[in-house]
CSV table of C-alpha atoms and ligand atoms in Angstrom, one decimal:
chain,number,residue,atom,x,y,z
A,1,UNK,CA,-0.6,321.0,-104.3
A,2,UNK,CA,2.9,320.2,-104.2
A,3,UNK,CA,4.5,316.5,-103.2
A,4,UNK,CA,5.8,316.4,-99.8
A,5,UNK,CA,9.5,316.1,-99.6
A,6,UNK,CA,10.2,312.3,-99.2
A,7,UNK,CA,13.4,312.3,-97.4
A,8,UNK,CA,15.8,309.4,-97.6
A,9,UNK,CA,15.6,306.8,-94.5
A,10,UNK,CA,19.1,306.9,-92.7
A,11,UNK,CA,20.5,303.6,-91.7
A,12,UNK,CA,23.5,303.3,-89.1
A,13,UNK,CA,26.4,300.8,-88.2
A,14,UNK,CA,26.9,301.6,-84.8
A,15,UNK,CA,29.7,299.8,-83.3
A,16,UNK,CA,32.0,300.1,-80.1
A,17,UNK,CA,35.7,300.7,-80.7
A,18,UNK,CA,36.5,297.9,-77.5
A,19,UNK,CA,38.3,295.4,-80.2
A,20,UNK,CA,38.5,294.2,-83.5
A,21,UNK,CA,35.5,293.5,-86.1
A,22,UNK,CA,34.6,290.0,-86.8
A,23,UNK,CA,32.3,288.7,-88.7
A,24,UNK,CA,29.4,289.4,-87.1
A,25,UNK,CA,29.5,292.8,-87.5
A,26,UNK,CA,30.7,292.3,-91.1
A,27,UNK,CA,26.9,291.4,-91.7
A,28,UNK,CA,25.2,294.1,-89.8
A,29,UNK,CA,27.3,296.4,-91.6
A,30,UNK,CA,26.7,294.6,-95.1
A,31,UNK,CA,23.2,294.2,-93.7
A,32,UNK,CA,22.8,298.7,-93.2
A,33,UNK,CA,24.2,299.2,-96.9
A,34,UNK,CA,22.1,297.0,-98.2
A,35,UNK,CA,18.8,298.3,-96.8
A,36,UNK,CA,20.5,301.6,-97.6
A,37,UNK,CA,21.0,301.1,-101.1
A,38,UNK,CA,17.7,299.2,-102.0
A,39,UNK,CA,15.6,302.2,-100.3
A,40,UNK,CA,17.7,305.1,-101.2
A,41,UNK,CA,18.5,306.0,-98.2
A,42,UNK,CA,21.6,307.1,-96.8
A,43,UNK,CA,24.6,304.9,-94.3
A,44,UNK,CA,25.8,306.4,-91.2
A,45,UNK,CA,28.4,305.3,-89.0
A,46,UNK,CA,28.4,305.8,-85.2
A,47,UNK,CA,31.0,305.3,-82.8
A,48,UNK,CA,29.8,303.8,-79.8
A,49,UNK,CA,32.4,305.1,-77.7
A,50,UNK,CA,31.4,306.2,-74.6
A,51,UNK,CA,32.6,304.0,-72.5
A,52,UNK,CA,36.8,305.4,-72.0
A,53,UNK,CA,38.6,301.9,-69.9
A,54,UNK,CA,37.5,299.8,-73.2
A,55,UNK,CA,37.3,302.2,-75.9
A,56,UNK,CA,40.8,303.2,-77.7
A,57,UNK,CA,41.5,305.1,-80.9
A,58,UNK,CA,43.5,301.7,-82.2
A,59,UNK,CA,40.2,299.9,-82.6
A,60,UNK,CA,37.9,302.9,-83.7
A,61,UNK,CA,41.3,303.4,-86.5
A,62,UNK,CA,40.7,299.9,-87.0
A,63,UNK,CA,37.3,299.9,-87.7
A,64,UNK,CA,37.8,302.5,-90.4
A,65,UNK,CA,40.5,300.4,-92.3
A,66,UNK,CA,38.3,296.9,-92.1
A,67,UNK,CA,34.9,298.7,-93.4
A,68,UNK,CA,37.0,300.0,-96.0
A,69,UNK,CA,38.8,297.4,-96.6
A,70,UNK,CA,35.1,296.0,-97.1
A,71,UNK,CA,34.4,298.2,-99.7
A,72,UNK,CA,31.7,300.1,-97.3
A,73,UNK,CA,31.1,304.0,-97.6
A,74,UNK,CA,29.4,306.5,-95.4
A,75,UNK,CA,28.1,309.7,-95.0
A,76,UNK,CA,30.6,312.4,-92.9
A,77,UNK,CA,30.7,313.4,-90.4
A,78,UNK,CA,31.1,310.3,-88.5
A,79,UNK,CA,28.9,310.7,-84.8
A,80,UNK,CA,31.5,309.9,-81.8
A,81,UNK,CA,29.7,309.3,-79.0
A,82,UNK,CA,32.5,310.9,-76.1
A,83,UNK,CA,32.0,314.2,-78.1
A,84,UNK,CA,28.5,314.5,-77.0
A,85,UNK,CA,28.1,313.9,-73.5
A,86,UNK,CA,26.5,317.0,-73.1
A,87,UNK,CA,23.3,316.0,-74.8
A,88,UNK,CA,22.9,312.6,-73.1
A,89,UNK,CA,23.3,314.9,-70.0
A,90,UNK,CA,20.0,316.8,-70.9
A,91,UNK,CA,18.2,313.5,-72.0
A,92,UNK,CA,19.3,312.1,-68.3
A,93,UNK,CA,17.8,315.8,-67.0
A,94,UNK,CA,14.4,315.5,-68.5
A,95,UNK,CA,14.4,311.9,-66.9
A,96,UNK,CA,15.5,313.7,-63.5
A,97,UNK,CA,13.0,316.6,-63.5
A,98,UNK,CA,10.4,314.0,-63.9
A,99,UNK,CA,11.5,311.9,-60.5
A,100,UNK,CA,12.8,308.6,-62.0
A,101,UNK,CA,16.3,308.1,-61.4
A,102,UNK,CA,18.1,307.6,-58.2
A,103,UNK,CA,21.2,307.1,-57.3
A,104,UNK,CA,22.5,303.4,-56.7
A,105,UNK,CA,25.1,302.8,-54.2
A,106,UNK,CA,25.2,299.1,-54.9
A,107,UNK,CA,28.6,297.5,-55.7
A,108,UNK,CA,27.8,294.3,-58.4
A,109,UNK,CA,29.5,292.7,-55.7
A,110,UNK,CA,27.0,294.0,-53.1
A,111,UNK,CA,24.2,292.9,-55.7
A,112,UNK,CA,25.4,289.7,-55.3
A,113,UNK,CA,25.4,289.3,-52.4
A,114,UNK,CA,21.8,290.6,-51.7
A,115,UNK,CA,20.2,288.2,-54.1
A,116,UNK,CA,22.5,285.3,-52.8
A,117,UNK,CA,20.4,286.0,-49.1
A,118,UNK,CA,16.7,286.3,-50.8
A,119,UNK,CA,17.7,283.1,-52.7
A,120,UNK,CA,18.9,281.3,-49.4
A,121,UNK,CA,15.7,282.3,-48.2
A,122,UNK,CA,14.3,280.7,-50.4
A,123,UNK,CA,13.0,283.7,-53.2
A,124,UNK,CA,14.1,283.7,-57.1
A,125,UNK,CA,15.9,286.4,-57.7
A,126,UNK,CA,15.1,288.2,-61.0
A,127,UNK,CA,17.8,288.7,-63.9
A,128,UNK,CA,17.4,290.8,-66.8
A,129,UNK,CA,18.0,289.4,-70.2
A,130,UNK,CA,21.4,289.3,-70.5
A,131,UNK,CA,21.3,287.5,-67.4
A,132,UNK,CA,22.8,290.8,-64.7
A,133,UNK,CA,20.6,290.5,-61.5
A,134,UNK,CA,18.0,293.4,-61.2
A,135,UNK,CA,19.3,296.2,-58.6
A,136,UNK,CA,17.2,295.4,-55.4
A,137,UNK,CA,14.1,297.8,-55.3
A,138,UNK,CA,14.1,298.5,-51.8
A,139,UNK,CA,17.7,300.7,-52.6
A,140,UNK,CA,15.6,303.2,-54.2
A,141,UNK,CA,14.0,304.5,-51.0
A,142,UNK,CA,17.2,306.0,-49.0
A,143,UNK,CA,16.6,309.0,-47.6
A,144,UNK,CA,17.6,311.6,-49.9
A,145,UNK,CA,19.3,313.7,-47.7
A,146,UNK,CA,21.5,310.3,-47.0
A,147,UNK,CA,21.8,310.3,-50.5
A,148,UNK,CA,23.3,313.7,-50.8
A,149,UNK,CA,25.6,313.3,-48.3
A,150,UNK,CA,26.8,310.0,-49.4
A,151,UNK,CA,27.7,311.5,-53.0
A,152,UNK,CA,29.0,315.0,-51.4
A,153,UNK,CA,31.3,313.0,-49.6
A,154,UNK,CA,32.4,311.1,-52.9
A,155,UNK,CA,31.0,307.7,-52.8
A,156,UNK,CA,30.8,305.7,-56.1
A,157,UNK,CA,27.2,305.7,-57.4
A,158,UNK,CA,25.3,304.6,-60.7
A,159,UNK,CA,21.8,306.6,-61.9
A,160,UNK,CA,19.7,304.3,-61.9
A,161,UNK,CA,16.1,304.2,-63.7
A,162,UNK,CA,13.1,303.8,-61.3
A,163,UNK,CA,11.6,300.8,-63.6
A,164,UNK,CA,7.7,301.3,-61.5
A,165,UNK,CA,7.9,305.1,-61.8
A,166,UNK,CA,8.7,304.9,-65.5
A,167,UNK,CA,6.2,302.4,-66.8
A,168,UNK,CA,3.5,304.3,-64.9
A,169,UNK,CA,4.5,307.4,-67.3
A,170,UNK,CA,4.0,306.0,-70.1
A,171,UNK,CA,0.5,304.7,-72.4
A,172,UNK,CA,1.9,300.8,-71.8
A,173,UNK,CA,2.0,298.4,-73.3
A,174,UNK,CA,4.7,300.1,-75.6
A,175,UNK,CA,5.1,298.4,-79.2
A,176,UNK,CA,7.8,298.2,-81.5
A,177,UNK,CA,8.1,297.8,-85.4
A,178,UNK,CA,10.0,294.5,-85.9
A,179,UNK,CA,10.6,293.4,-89.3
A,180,UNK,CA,13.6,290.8,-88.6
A,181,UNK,CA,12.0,288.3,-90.2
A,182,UNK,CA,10.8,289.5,-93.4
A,183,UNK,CA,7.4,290.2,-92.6
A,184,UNK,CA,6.7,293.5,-90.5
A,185,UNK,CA,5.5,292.4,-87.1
A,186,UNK,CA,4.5,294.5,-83.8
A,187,UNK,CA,6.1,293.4,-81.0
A,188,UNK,CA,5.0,294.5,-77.3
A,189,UNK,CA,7.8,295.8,-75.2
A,190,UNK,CA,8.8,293.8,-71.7
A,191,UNK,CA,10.8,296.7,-70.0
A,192,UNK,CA,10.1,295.4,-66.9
A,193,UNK,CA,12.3,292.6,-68.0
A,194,UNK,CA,15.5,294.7,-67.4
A,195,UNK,CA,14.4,296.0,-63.8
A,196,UNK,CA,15.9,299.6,-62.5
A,197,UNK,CA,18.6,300.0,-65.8
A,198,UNK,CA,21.2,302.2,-65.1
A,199,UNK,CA,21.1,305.4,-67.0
A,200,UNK,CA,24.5,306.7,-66.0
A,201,UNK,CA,27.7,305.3,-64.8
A,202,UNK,CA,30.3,306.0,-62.5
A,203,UNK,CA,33.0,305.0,-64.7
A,204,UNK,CA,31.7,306.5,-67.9
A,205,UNK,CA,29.4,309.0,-69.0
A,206,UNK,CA,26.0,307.9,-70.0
A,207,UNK,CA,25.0,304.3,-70.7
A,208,UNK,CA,24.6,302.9,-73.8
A,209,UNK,CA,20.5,302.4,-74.0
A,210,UNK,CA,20.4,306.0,-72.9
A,211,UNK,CA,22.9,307.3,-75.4
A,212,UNK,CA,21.7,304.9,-78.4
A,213,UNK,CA,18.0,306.2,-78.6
A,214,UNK,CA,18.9,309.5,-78.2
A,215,UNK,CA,21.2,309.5,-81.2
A,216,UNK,CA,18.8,307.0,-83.3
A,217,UNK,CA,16.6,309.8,-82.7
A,218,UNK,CA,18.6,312.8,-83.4
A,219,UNK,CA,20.1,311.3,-86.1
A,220,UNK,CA,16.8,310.4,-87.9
A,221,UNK,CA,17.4,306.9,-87.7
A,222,UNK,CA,14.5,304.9,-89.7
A,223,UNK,CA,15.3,301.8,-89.5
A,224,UNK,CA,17.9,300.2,-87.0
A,225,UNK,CA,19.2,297.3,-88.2
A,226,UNK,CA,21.4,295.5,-86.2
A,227,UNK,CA,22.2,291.7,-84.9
A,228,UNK,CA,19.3,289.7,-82.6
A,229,UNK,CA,21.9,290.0,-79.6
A,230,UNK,CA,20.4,293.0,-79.0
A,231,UNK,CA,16.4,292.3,-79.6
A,232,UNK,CA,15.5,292.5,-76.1
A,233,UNK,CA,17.6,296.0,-75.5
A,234,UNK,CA,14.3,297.0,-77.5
A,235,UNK,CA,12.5,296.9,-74.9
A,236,UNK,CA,14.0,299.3,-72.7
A,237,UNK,CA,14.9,301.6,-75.5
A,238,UNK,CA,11.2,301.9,-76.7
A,239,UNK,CA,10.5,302.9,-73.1
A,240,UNK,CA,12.8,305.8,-73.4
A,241,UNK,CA,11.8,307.1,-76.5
A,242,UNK,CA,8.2,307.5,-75.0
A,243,UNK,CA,9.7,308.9,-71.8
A,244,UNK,CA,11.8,311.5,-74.1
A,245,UNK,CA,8.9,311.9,-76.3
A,246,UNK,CA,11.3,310.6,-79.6
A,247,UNK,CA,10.1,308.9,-82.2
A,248,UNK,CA,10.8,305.6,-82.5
A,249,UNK,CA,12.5,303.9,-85.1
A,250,UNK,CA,12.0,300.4,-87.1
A,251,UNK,CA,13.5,297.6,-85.8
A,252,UNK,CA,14.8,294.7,-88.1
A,253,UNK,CA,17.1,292.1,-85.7
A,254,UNK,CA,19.3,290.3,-88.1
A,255,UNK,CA,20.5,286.1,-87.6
A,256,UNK,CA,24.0,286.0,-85.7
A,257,UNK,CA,27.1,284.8,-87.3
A,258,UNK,CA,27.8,281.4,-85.0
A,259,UNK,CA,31.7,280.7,-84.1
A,260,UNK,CA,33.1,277.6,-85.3
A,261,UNK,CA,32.0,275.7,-82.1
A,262,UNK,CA,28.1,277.1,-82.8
A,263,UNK,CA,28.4,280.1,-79.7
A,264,UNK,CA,27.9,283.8,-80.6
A,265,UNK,CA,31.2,285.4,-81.7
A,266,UNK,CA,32.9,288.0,-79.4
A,267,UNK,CA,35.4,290.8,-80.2
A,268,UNK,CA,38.4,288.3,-78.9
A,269,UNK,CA,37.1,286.3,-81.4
A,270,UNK,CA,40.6,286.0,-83.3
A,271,UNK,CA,40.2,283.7,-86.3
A,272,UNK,CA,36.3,285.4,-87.1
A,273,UNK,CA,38.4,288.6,-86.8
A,274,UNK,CA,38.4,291.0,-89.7
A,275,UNK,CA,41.8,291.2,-89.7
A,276,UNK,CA,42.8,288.3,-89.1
A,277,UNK,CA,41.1,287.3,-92.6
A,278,UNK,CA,42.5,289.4,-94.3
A,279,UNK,CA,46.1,288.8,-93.3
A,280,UNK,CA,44.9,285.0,-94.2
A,281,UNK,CA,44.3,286.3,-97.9
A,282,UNK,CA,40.7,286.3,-97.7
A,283,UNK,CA,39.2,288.8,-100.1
A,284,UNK,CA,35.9,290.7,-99.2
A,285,UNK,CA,33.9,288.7,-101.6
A,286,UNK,CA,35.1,285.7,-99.6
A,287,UNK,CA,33.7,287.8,-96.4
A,288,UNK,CA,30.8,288.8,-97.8
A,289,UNK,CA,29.9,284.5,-98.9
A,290,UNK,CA,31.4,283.9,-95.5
A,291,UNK,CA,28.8,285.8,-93.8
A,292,UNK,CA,25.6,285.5,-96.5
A,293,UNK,CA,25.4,288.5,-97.5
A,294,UNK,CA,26.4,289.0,-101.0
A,295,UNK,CA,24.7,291.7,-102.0
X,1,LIG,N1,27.5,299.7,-80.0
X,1,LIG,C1,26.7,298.4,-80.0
X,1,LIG,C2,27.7,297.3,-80.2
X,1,LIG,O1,28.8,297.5,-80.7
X,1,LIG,C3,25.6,298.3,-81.0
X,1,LIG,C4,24.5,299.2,-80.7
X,1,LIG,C5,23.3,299.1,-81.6
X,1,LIG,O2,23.4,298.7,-82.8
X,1,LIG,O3,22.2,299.5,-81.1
X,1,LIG,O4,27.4,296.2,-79.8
């Protein structure tokens, strides 16, 4: 009999062209080609760009120069997110055909203001956790002829995932591989943590936990490595692999690079910036000590 083929696991770097690199994503991209070269796999490199009032060729351009500028390679072609719509369309169908998105008519302003009555009235109000207030569950019951009207006529609207509908789909409790911390552990999914996600915006095409495990999938992701920021996304990505019937890849969350005053780093970060290192003579070496990873 002969050997299967063993295939080599694919890692990716995934991020979004809305600013600069800083150090942060300096190690989850050091952190990818590392797990890529001790496994033999292969590096990918996604642009998260689905999203067009942040997104702008200057940054995605940018992140080209600063990974090279790292010394990182990756396979071509790169994946750019906007150039696919069409298939986060057909994942968002299959959701569709099986009853569990609406749309949501709710302004965040109009969220707001809903949980600021329940919470006069003395109810907690849930929030997901990245701390956005769950879309109020008795929105999902308009009348859909309402509904259709309301959108024929033009008004703004999100697709929003029924959160009830979905978890009764699916053999819960879902599970995930999680091997941030060395040792390969099973964590159980919390979807309901994130309440009715929205699957579909009005100001952009897809949504980024839609888009993301579709693409981990279709790209034959193995193992996802990115930074512990985005642990609990897990959750309500595992759900939608086993409502799209993908397979799910391994999870390793890596340690976040602190700021100078201890808080997570964002893209204005200037003097973590990429850039802003370099033009201060920093070398990658000094990038990769800077950041622990000196592989
Ligand atoms: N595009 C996301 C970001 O830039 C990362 C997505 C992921 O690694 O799953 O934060």
């Amino acid at each position: 009999m002969s050997e299967p083929v063993r295939q080599s696991p694919c890692f990716r770097f995934a991020p979004s062209p809305n600013g600069y690199l800083h150090l942060g994503h300096a190690l989850s991209a050091l952190e990818n080609a590392k797990r890529a070269q001790d496994t033999g796999g292969r590096l990918l490199l996604r642009i998260e760009d689905i999203d067009p009032a942040r997104c702008t060729p200057e940054f995605e351009a940018a992140i080209f120069e600063d990974l090279h500028w790292l010394g990182l390679r990756w396979e071509e072609p790169v994946r750019r997110q906007s150039e696919h719509v069409d298939t986060y369309r057909a994942a968002l169908g299959r959701l569709e055909k099986m009853g569990l998105v609406y749309p949501a008519f709710l302004s965040r302003s109009q969220i707001k203001a809903h949980a600021a009555q329940a919470e006069q009235q003395g109810r907690t109000w849930p929030r997901d956790p990245d701390g956005a207030l769950h879309y109020p569950t008795v929105e999902r019951v308009l009348d859909p002829g309402e509904a259709a009207a309301r959108i024929a006529n033009g008004e703004r609207h999100a697709l929003r995932l029924d959160m009830d509908k979905a978890l009764a789909c699916v053999d819960a409790p879902l599970f995930w591989q999680e091997s941030g911390t060395g040792e390969v552990q099973e964590i159980r999914a919390d979807p309901a943590a994130w309440g009715d996600i929205i699957l579909w915006r009005w100001d952009a095409p897809s949504s980024y936990h839609l888009s993301v495990v579709v693409d981990d999938a279709l790209q034959g992701i193995a193992e996802v490595v990115r930074g512990r920021d985005l642990y609990h996304a897990t959750s309500v990505q595992r759900l939608l692999q086993a409502l799209l019937g993908l397979d799910p890849p391994r999870y390793r969350h890596h340690r976040l690079v602190a700021g100078g005053d201890g808080r997570k780093l964002s893209k204005s970060e200037g003097a973590a910036g990429l850039r802003h290192l370099r033009q201060a003579g920093h070398s990658p070496a000094d990038i990769r000590r800077l950041v622990g990873c000196v592989a």
